[in-house]
Structures are given as C-alpha cells and as structure tokens.
GROMACS .gro file of C-alpha atoms in nm:
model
  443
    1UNK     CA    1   0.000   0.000   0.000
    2UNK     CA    2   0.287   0.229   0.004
    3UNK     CA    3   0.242   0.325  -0.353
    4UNK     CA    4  -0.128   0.462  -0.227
    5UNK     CA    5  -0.033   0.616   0.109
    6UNK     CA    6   0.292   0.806  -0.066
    7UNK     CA    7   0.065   0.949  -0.335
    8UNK     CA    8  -0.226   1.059  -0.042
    9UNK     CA    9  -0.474   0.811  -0.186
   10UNK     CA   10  -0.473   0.610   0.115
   11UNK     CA   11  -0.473   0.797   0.469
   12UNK     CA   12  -0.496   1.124   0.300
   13UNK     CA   13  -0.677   1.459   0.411
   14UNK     CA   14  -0.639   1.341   0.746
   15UNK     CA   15  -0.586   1.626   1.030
   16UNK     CA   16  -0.270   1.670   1.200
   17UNK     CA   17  -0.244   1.641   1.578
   18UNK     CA   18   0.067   1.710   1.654
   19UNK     CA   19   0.022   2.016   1.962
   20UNK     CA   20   0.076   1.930   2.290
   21UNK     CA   21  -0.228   2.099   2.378
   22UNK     CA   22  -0.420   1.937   2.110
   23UNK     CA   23  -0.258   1.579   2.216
   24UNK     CA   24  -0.365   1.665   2.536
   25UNK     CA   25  -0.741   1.763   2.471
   26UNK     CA   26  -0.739   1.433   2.280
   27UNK     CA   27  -0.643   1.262   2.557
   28UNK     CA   28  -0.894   1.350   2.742
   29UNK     CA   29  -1.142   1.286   2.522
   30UNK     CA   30  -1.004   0.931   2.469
   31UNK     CA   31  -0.976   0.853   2.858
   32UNK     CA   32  -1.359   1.026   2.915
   33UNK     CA   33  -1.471   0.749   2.623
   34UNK     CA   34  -1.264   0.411   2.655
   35UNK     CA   35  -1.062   0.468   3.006
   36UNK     CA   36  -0.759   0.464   2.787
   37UNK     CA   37  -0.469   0.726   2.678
   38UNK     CA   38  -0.243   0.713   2.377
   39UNK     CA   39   0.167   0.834   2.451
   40UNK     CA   40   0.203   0.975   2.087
   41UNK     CA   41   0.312   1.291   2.053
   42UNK     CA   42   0.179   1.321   1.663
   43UNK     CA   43  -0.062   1.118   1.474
   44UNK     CA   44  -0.380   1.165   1.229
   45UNK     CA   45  -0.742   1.176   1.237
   46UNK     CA   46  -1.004   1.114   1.028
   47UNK     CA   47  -1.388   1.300   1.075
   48UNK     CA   48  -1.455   1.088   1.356
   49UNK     CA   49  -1.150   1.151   1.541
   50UNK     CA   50  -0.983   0.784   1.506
   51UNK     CA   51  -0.650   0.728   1.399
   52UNK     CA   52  -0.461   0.483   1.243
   53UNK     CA   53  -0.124   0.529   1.457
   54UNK     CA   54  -0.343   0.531   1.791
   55UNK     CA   55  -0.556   0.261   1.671
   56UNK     CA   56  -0.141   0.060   1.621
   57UNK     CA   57  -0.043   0.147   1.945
   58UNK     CA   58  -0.360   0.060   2.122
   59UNK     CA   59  -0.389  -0.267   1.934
   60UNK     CA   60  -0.754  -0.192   1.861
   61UNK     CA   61  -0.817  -0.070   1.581
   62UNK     CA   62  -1.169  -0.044   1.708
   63UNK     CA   63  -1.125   0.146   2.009
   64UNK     CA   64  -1.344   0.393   1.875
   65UNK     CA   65  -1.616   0.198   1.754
   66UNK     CA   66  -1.663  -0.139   1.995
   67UNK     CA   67  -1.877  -0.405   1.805
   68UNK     CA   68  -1.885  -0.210   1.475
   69UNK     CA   69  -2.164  -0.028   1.580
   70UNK     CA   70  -2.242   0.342   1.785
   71UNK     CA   71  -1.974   0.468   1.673
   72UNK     CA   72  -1.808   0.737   1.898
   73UNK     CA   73  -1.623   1.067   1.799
   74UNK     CA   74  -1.360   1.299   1.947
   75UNK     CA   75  -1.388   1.636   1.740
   76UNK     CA   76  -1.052   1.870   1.813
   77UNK     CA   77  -1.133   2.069   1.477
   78UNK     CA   78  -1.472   2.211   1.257
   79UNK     CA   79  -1.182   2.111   0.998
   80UNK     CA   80  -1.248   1.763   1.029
   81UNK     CA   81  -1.535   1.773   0.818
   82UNK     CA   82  -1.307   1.807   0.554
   83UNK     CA   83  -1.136   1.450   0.639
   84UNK     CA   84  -1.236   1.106   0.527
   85UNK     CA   85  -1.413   0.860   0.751
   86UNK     CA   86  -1.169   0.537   0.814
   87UNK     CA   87  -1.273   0.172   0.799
   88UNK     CA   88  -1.643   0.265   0.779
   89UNK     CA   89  -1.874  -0.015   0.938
   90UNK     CA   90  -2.151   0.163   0.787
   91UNK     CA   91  -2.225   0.371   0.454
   92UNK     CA   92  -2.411   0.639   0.668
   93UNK     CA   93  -2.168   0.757   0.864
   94UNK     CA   94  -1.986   0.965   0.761
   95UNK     CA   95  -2.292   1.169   0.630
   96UNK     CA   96  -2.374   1.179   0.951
   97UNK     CA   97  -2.077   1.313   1.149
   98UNK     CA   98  -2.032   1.576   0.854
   99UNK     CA   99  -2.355   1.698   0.893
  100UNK     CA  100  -2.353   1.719   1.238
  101UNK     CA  101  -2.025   1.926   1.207
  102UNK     CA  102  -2.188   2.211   0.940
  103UNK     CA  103  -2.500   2.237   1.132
  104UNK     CA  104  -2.336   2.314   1.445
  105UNK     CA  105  -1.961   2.448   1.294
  106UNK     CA  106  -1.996   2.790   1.508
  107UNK     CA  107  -2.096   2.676   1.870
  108UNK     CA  108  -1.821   2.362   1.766
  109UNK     CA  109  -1.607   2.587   1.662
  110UNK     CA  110  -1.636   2.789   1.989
  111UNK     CA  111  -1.593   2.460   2.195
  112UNK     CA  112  -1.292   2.307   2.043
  113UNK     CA  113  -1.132   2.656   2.073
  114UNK     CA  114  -1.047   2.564   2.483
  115UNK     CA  115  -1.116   2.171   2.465
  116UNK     CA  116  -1.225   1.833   2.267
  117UNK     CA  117  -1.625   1.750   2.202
  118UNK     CA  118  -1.676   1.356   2.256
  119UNK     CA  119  -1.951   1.223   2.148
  120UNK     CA  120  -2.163   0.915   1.988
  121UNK     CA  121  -2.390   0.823   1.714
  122UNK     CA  122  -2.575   0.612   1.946
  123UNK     CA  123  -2.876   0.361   1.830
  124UNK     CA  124  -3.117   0.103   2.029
  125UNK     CA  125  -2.868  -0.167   1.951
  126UNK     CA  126  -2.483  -0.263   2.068
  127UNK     CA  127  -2.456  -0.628   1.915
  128UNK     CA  128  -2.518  -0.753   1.587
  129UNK     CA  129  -2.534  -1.108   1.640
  130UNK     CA  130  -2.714  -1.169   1.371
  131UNK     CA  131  -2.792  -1.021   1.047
  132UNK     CA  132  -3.155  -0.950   1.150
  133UNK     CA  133  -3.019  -0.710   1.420
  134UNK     CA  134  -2.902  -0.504   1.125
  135UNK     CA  135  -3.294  -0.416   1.094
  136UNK     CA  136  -3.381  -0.276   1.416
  137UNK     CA  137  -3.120   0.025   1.325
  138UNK     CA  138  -3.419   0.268   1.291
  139UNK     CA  139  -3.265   0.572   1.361
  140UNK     CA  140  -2.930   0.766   1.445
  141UNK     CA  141  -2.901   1.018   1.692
  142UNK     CA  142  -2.626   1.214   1.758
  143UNK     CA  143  -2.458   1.229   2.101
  144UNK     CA  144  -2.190   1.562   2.224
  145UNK     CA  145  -2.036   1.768   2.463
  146UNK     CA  146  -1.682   1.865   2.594
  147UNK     CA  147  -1.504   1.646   2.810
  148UNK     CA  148  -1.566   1.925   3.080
  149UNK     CA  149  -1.940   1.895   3.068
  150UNK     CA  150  -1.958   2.250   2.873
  151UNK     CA  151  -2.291   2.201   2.694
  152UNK     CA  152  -2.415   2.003   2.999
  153UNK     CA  153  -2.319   2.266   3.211
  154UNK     CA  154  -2.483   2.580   2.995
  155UNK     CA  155  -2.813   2.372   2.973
  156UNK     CA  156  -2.819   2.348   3.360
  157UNK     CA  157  -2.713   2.735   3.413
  158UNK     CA  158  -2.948   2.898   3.158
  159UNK     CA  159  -3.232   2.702   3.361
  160UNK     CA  160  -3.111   2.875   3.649
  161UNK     CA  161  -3.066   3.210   3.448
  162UNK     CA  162  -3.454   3.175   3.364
  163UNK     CA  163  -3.553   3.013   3.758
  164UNK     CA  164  -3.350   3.389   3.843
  165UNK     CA  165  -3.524   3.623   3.646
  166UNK     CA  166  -3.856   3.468   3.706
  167UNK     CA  167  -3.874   3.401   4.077
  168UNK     CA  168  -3.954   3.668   4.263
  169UNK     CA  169  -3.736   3.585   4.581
  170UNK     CA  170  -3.471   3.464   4.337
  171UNK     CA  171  -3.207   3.777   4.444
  172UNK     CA  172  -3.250   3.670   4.806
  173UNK     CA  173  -3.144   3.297   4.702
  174UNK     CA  174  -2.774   3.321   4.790
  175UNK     CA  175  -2.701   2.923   4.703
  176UNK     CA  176  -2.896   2.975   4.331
  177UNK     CA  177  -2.648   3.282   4.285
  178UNK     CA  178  -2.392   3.079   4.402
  179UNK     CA  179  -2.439   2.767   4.159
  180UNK     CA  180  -2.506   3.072   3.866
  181UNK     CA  181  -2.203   3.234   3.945
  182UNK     CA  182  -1.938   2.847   3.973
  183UNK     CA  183  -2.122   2.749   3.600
  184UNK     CA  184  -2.046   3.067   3.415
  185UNK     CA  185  -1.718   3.020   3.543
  186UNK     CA  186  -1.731   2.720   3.290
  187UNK     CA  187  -1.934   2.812   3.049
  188UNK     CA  188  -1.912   3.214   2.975
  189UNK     CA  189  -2.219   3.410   2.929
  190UNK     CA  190  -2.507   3.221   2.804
  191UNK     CA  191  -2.736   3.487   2.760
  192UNK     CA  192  -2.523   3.666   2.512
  193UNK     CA  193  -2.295   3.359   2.408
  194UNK     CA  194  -2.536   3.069   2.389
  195UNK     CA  195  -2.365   2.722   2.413
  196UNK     CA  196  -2.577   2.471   2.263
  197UNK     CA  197  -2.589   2.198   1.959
  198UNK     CA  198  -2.831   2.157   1.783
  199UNK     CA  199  -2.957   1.776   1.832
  200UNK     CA  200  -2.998   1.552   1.539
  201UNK     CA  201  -3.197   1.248   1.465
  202UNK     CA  202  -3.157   1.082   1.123
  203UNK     CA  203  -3.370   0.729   0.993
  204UNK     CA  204  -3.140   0.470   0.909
  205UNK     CA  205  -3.271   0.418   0.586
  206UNK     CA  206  -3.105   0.202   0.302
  207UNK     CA  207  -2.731   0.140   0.386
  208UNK     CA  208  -2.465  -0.046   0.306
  209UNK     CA  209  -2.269  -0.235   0.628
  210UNK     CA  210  -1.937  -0.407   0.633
  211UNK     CA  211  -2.061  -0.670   0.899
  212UNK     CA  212  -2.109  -1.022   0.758
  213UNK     CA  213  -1.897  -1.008   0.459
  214UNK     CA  214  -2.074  -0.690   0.330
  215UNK     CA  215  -2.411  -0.655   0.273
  216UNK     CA  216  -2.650  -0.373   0.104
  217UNK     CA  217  -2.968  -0.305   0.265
  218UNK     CA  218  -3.262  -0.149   0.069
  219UNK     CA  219  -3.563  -0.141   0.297
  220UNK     CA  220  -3.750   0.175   0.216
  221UNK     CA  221  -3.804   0.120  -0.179
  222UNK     CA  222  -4.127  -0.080  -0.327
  223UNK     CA  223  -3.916  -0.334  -0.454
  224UNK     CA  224  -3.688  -0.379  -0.100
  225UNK     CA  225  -3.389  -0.638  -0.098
  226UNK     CA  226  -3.112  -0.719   0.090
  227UNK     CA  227  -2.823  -0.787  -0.122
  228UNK     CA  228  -2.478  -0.995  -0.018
  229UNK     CA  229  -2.143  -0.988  -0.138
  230UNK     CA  230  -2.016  -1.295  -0.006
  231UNK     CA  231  -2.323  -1.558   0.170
  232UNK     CA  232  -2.648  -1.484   0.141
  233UNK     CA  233  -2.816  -1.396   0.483
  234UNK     CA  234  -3.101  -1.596   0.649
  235UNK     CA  235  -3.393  -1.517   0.797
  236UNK     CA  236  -3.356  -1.103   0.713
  237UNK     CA  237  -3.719  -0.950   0.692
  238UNK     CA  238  -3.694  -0.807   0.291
  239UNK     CA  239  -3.892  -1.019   0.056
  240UNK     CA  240  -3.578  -1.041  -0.162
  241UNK     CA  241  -3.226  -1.181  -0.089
  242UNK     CA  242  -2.956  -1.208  -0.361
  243UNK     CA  243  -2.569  -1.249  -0.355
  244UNK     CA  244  -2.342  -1.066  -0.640
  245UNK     CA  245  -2.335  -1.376  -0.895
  246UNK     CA  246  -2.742  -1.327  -0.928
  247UNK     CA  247  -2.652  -1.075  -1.154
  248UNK     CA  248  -2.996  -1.107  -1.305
  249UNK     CA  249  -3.214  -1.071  -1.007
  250UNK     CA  250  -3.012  -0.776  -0.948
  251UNK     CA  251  -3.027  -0.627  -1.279
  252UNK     CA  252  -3.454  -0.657  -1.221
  253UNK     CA  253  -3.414  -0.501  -0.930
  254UNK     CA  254  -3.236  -0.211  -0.987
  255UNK     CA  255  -3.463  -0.146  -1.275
  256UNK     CA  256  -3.781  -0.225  -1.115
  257UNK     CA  257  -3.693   0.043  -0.815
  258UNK     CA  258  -3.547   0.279  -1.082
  259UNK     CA  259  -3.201   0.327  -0.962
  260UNK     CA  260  -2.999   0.273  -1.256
  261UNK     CA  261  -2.963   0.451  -1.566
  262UNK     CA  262  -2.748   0.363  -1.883
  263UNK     CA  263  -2.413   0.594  -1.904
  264UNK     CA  264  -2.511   0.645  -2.288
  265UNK     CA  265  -2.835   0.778  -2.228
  266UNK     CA  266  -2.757   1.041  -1.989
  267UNK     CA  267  -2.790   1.435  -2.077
  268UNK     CA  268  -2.478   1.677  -2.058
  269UNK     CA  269  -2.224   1.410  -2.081
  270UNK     CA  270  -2.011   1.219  -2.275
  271UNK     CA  271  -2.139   0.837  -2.224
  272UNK     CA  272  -1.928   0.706  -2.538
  273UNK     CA  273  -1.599   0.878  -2.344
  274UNK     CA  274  -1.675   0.723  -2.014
  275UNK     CA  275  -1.725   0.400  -2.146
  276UNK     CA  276  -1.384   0.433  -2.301
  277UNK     CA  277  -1.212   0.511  -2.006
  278UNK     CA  278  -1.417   0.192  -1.826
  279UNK     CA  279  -1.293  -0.031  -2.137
  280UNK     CA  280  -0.917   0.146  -2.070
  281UNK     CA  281  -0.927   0.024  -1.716
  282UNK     CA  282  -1.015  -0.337  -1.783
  283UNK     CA  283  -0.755  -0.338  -2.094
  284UNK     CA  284  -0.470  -0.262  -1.772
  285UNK     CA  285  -0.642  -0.563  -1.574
  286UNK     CA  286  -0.631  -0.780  -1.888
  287UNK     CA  287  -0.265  -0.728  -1.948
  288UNK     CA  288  -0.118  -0.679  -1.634
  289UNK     CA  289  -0.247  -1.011  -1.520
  290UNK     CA  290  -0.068  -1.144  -1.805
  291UNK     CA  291   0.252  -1.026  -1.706
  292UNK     CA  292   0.227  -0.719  -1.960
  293UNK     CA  293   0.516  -0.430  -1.869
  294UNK     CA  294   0.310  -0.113  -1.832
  295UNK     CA  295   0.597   0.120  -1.746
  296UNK     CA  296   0.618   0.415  -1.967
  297UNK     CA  297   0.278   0.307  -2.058
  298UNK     CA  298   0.027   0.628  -2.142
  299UNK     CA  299  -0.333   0.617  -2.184
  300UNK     CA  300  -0.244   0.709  -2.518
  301UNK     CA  301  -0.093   0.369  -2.607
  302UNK     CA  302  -0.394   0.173  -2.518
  303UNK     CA  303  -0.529   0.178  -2.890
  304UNK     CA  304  -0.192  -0.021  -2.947
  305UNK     CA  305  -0.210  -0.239  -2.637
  306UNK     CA  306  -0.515  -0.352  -2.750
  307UNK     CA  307  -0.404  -0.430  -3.085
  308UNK     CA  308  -0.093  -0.631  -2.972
  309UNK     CA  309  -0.307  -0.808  -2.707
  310UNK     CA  310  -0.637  -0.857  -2.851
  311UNK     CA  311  -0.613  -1.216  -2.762
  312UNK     CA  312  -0.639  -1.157  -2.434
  313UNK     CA  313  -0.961  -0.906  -2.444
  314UNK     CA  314  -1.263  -0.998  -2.215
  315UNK     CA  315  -1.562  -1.015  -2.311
  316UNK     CA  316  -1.616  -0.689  -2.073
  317UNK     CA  317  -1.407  -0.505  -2.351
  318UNK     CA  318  -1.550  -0.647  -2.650
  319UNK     CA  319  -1.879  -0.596  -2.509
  320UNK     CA  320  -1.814  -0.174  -2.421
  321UNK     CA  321  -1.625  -0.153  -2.745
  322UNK     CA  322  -1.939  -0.275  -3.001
  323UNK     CA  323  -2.139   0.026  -2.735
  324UNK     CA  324  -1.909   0.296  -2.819
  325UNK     CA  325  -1.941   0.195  -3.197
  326UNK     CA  326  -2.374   0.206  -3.209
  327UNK     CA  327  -2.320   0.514  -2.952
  328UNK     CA  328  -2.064   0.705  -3.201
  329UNK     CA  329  -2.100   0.579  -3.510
  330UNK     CA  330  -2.449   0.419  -3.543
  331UNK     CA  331  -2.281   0.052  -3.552
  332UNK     CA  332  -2.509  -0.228  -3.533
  333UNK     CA  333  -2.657  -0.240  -3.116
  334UNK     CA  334  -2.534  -0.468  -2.916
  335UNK     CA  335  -2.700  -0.697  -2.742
  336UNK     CA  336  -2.589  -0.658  -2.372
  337UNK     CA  337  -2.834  -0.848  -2.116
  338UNK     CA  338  -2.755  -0.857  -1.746
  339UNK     CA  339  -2.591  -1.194  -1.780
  340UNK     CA  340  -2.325  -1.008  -2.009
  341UNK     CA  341  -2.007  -0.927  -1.805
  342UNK     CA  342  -2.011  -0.583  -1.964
  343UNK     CA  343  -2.369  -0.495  -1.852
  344UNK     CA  344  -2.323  -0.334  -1.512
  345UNK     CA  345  -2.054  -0.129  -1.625
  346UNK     CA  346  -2.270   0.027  -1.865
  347UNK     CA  347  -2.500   0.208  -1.588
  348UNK     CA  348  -2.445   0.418  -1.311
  349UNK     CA  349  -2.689   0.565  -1.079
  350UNK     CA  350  -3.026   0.708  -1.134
  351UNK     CA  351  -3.102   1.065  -0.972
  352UNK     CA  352  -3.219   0.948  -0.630
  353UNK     CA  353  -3.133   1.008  -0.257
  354UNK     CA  354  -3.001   0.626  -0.272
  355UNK     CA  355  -2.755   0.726  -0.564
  356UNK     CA  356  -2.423   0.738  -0.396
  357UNK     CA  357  -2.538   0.349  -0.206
  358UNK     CA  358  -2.627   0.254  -0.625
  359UNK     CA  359  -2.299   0.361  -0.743
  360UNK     CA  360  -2.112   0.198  -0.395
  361UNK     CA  361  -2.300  -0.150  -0.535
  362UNK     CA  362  -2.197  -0.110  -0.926
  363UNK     CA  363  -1.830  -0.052  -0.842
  364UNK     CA  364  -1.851  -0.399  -0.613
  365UNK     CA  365  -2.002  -0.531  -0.944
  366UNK     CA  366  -1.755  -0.442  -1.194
  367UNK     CA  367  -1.430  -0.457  -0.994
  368UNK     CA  368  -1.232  -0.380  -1.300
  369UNK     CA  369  -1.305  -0.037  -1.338
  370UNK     CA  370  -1.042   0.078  -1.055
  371UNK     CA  371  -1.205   0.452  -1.076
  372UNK     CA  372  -1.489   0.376  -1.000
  373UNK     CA  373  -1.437   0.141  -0.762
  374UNK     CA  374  -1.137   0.397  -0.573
  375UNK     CA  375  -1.402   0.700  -0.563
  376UNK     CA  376  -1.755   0.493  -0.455
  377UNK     CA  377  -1.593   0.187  -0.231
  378UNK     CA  378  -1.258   0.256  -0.089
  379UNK     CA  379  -1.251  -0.060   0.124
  380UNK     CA  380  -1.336  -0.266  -0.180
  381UNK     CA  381  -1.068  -0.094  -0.378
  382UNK     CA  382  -0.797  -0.141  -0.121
  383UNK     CA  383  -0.897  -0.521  -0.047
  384UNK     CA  384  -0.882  -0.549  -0.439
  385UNK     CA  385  -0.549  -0.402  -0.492
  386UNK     CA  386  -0.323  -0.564  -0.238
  387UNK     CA  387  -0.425  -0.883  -0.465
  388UNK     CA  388  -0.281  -0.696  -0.777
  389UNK     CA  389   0.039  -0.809  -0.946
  390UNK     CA  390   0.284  -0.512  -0.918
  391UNK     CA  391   0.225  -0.378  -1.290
  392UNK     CA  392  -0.114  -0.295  -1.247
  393UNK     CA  393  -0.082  -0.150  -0.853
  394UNK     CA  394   0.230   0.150  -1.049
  395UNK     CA  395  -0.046   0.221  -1.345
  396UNK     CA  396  -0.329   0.244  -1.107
  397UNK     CA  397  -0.148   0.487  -0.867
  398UNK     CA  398   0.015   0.657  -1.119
  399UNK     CA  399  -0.308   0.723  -1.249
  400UNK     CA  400  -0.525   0.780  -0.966
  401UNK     CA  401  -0.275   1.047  -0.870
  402UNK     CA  402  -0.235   1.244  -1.210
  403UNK     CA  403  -0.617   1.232  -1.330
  404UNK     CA  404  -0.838   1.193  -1.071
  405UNK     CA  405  -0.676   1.320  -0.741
  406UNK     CA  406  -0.603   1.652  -1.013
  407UNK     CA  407  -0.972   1.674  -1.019
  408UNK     CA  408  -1.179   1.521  -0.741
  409UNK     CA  409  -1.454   1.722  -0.806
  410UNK     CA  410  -1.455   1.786  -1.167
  411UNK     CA  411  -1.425   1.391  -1.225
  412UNK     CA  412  -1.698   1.322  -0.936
  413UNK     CA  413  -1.909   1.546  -1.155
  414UNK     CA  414  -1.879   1.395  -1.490
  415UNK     CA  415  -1.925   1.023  -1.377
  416UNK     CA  416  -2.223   1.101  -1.139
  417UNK     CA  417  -2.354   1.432  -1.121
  418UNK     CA  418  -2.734   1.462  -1.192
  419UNK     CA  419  -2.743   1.812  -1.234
  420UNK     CA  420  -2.475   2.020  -1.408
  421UNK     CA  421  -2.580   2.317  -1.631
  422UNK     CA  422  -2.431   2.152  -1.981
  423UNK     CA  423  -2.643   2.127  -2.295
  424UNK     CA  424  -2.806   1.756  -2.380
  425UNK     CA  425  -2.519   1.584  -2.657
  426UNK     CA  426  -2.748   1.454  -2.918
  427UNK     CA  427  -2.829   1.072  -2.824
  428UNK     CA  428  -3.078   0.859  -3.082
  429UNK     CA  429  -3.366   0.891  -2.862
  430UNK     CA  430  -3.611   0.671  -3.031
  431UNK     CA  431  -3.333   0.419  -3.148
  432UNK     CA  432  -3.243   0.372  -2.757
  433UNK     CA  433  -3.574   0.364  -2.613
  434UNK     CA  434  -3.688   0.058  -2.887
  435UNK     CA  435  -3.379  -0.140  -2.931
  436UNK     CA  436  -3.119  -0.028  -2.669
  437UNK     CA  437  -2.895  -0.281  -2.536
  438UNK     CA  438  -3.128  -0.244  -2.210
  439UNK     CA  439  -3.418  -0.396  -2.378
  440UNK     CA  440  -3.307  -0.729  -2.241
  441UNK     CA  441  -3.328  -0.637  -1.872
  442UNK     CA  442  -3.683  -0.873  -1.814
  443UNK     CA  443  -3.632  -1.123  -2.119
   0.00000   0.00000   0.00000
C-alpha cells in the first residue's frame, strides 16, 4: 500500500495532531470514552476523530467503535469535516458526522477553541449477532459535549438564568447565585454567548454495512432487498435476498426500483468517453495479469495495447467496445443483457437520494473499473489491490494520482452528477428507447 499512502490516496486529508495541547485535549477525550490514553506525541485523524497510529499502538483498531456499531467521535477541529471517515462499518456515517459538524460548525467551533467535544452516534442496539439485528437500526441520533461537561453545564445554568429572572425571591437565594455564578465560570455568558448543539436524529434508511462479509440493505423502496457480497443472509425480513453472482435478479431489481440509468443515455455528458475510459481500465487488468510491462505506458498507447493483445480481451471489452461503436458511429446495437459481463458497467446511478449506495454496489459489481471502484468503495478498492500483481498497482497509482486526485470534483461530476448546467449531446432517442442494449433487462 505504500504506492497509495505516498501518493495521499490512502490515509490522506487526514488532520494533524501534533500540539501538545491538542494531544492533550485528545487525551482527554479518549480517557472520558474508553478509560484509555495514547503516549504519541503526533498522529492523524479522520472526521470521527480515530487514527490509524493510535488505533497501532492501542492494538484496537476499534477502540473507537466497539462491536462495529455506535460509533463514537472525538472532534478537536470544525476542519475535520473536511477529512475522510476510516474503515467505515456503515455507509451512513460519515454523512452523519459531517452533517452534524456544518450544522453546528460555530458553537463547535467555539468549543474546540479551549477543549475536545466527545460524542456518539448512538442507536437502540450494541450487538449484531445476527444479520436480522441489522434491521432494528431505525434511527441515528447524535450524542456531544466537551469532556468538561460545557454544553451540559450551559443547559443546567441557563435554567437557572430563567428560575432567576422569574422568581420573585430569586435575588435573596444566595445558594442559586452561588451555583449561577461556579457554572459561568465554565461556560461564559449564556445569555449573550449561547452554548448549545443543535440535536440531530436521522432514519437509518437504506445502507450499506461491512458486517457479515458486506451486505446492502434497501428497505425503504417498493421493490426492498437485501443484497450480499459474499453468503447470502437468512432469515432477514426483505422479501428479496440475492448475492453478487445473481446478476440477473439484481439487474430486475435495480430497474424495477429505478435506480440505474445507462451511461449512454444520460444528458450533458459524454457516455461514449466514459465508457472508453471503463474499457481502458479493464484493458490494464487484462494485461497486467498477463505479465504485460506497463511502465512508460500512457493512456495514449492503449489503442496499441489492444491491438498487440487482442487475444487476451474480455468479453467486458468487446462488449463496451461494439457500445461505443452504435453510440458514435451508429454501428449495429449490441445486445448486452444482465448476464453479459459488460452490462453493469454500462449504468451508473439514477437521480435518487439512494444514488451514492447505487454507485457503492456497481463498483462492487464491476471490480475492473479501478475509478470507480477507488471513488464509490474505498474498502473494496484497497482489499482489491493488495491482490494486484505489481504492474497494475504502479499504473493504477500513477493514475489515480495524475487524473483523478487533479480533479476530485470535476471527475466526481462527470461520472455522477445529476445536475450540471451543460447542454443535452445529441443521443438517438427513439433508437435507444426501442432497441437499446437495455431492452433485455426482463427477457
């Protein structure tokens, strides 16, 4: 993974705590959470405050999040919205903690100015036992103060603030004065400087989890299903259960719901140039796993790798190669049903608020498209690349690093984004909508 870490696609916009009084405040926070304290002087943190070097020392790298699940935080910085969330155990959270962090960034920002907030995203359940349990994850509700009590503490004084001001005996009360006077001493002024965070409460909704080999949970759509990338769960309350090789089931699925849509038919992009790039990506894996020397290689000699290696194409190439032809030049379509290898890497995710879970799915189901796979599943990606002979990890990296990293954003954008101001490229409409290659979805 060094290839990954040196480039800052692995560990990377992570915050630095290297202060003492930073290390310190941290501390704190860690002991007023687990009991324990770290002796490093300097690590990194992601958004919810766990690091990697900690995590080493500690020898738990789930000292943060016991049981995979109610995940706590330590927040030194409103920058760590800006950082990644490490080892996920859940697709949702890392929504979560960022939006905690912009709806409350001023009174954070005021709190983490003298000390640490610790907190938790805290649910009804602690164990998952069983992949039923997964279910009864209703709801997330966010969980913070300062180790000091600071919120606590201007909660319980502005009560006594309002007991002051209405009682009428209240300036005779010498021990209510008293308790005013030993909380502000925490807190400040809460009449003029309120100290409070705004709770929040999110549903659960569809997710994706990491427990039990991975699993993706739609339960809110008309069509719900629970679907497995290694063994297929029992006894889960979704009518439907399917594992990756049901690639038909799937396919139905994702069209009867209407989360896909196919890459060629969008408006305001390019379909025929991101199925080129996809087709690029699997020409490296072809190759490479071949024993193919890539060095020096540009994405400018793939026309010529192909050529010299066209024995070794997959059918996942051939496949996006006769699209791009009926896409560009009104070649004969292509028949491309789910069962095709080629056929998932032909969609990507429909405008919806599941859209971001779609995409995390089609990257697990076309592994060969790195990009995709590096921007929507990171832990996939990494798990996938440590099995990589050498060739392919240098082009990958090398890549990753000069064209995406570049371009987060702009790249982001083109693949996924449902609404950028660009004019519709002219698609045949009526020639897609009879015969497309997506015809074949329910034969």
């Amino acid at each position: 993974m060094i290839r990954l870490i040196q480039r800052g696609l692995m560990f990377g916009n992570l915050f630095h705590v290297a202060s003492p009084a930073l290390v310190e405040r941290y501390n704190r926070a860690l002991e007023h959470l687990t009991g324990k304290r770290t002796a490093l002087t300097d690590f990194y943190i992601d958004i919810s405050g766990y690091s990697p070097e900690v995590g080493n020392e500690l020898n738990d790298p789930l000292y943060l999040n016991h049981n995979g699940v109610n995940r706590q935080f330590i927040l030194l910085s409103t920058e760590q919205r800006k950082c990644p969330l490490l080892d996920a155990k859940f697709s949702t959270s890392h929504g979560i903690l960022k939006r905690f962090i912009a709806e409350n960034e001023a009174a954070l920002f005021a709190l983490t100015a003298r000390d640490a907030v610790a907190g938790e995203l805290v649910n009804t359940v602690y164990d998952i036992s069983h992949p039923a349990r997964l279910f009864d994850l209703r709801a997330i509700t966010v969980e913070a103060d300062t180790t000091r009590g600071t919120v606590r503490n201007a909660d319980r004084l502005a009560g006594k603030v309002d007991r002051f001001l209405s009682e009428d005996d209240a300036w005779f009360d010498d021990v209510l004065i008293g308790e005013m006077i030993q909380l502000a001493g925490q807190t400040g002024d809460v009449t003029r400087n309120p100290v409070k965070l705004k709770p929040l409460k999110m549903d659960k909704g569809n997710f994706w989890t990491s427990h039990f080999g991975g699993l993706y949970i739609f339960q809110t759509l008309d069509h719900p299903a629970t679907i497995a990338a290694t063994q297929k769960p029992e006894d889960v309350p979704t009518k439907y259960t399917f594992d990756l090789t049901e690639r038909n089931r799937i396919a139905k699925f994702l069209e009867y719901n209407d989360l896909v849509e196919p890459v060629v038919k969008v408006r305001g992009i390019n379909g025929a140039a991101i199925l080129r790039q996809k087709m690029d990506f699997i020409l490296v894996s072809a190759v490479t796993e071949a024993g193919v020397d890539l060095a020096g290689t540009t994405r400018r000699d793939m026309r010529r790798l192909a050529r010299d290696h066209a024995h070794l194409l997959s059918d996942e190439f051939r496949g996006l190669a006769d699209l791009v032809n009926w896409a560009e030049n009104g070649g004969k379509w292509p028949r491309i049903s789910s069962q095709h290898p080629a056929y998932f890497y032909t969609l990507r995710a429909a405008d919806t608020p599941d859209a971001d879970l779609v995409n995390m799915l089609l990257a697990e189901l076309c592994p060969r498209d790195v990009r995709q796979l590096f921007i929507c599943h990171k832990q996939a990606f990494y798990a996938t690349y440590a099995t990589w002979p050498e060739a392919k990890k240098e082009y990958v990296a090398q890549y990753l690093e000069a064209e995406y990293k570049a371009d987060k954003v702009g790249a982001r954008q083109a693949l996924f984004g449902h609404d950028a101001p660009m004019e519709p490229a002219p698609q045949p409409r009526d020639l897609i909508e009879r015969v497309g290659p997506w015809g074949a979805v329910r034969r």
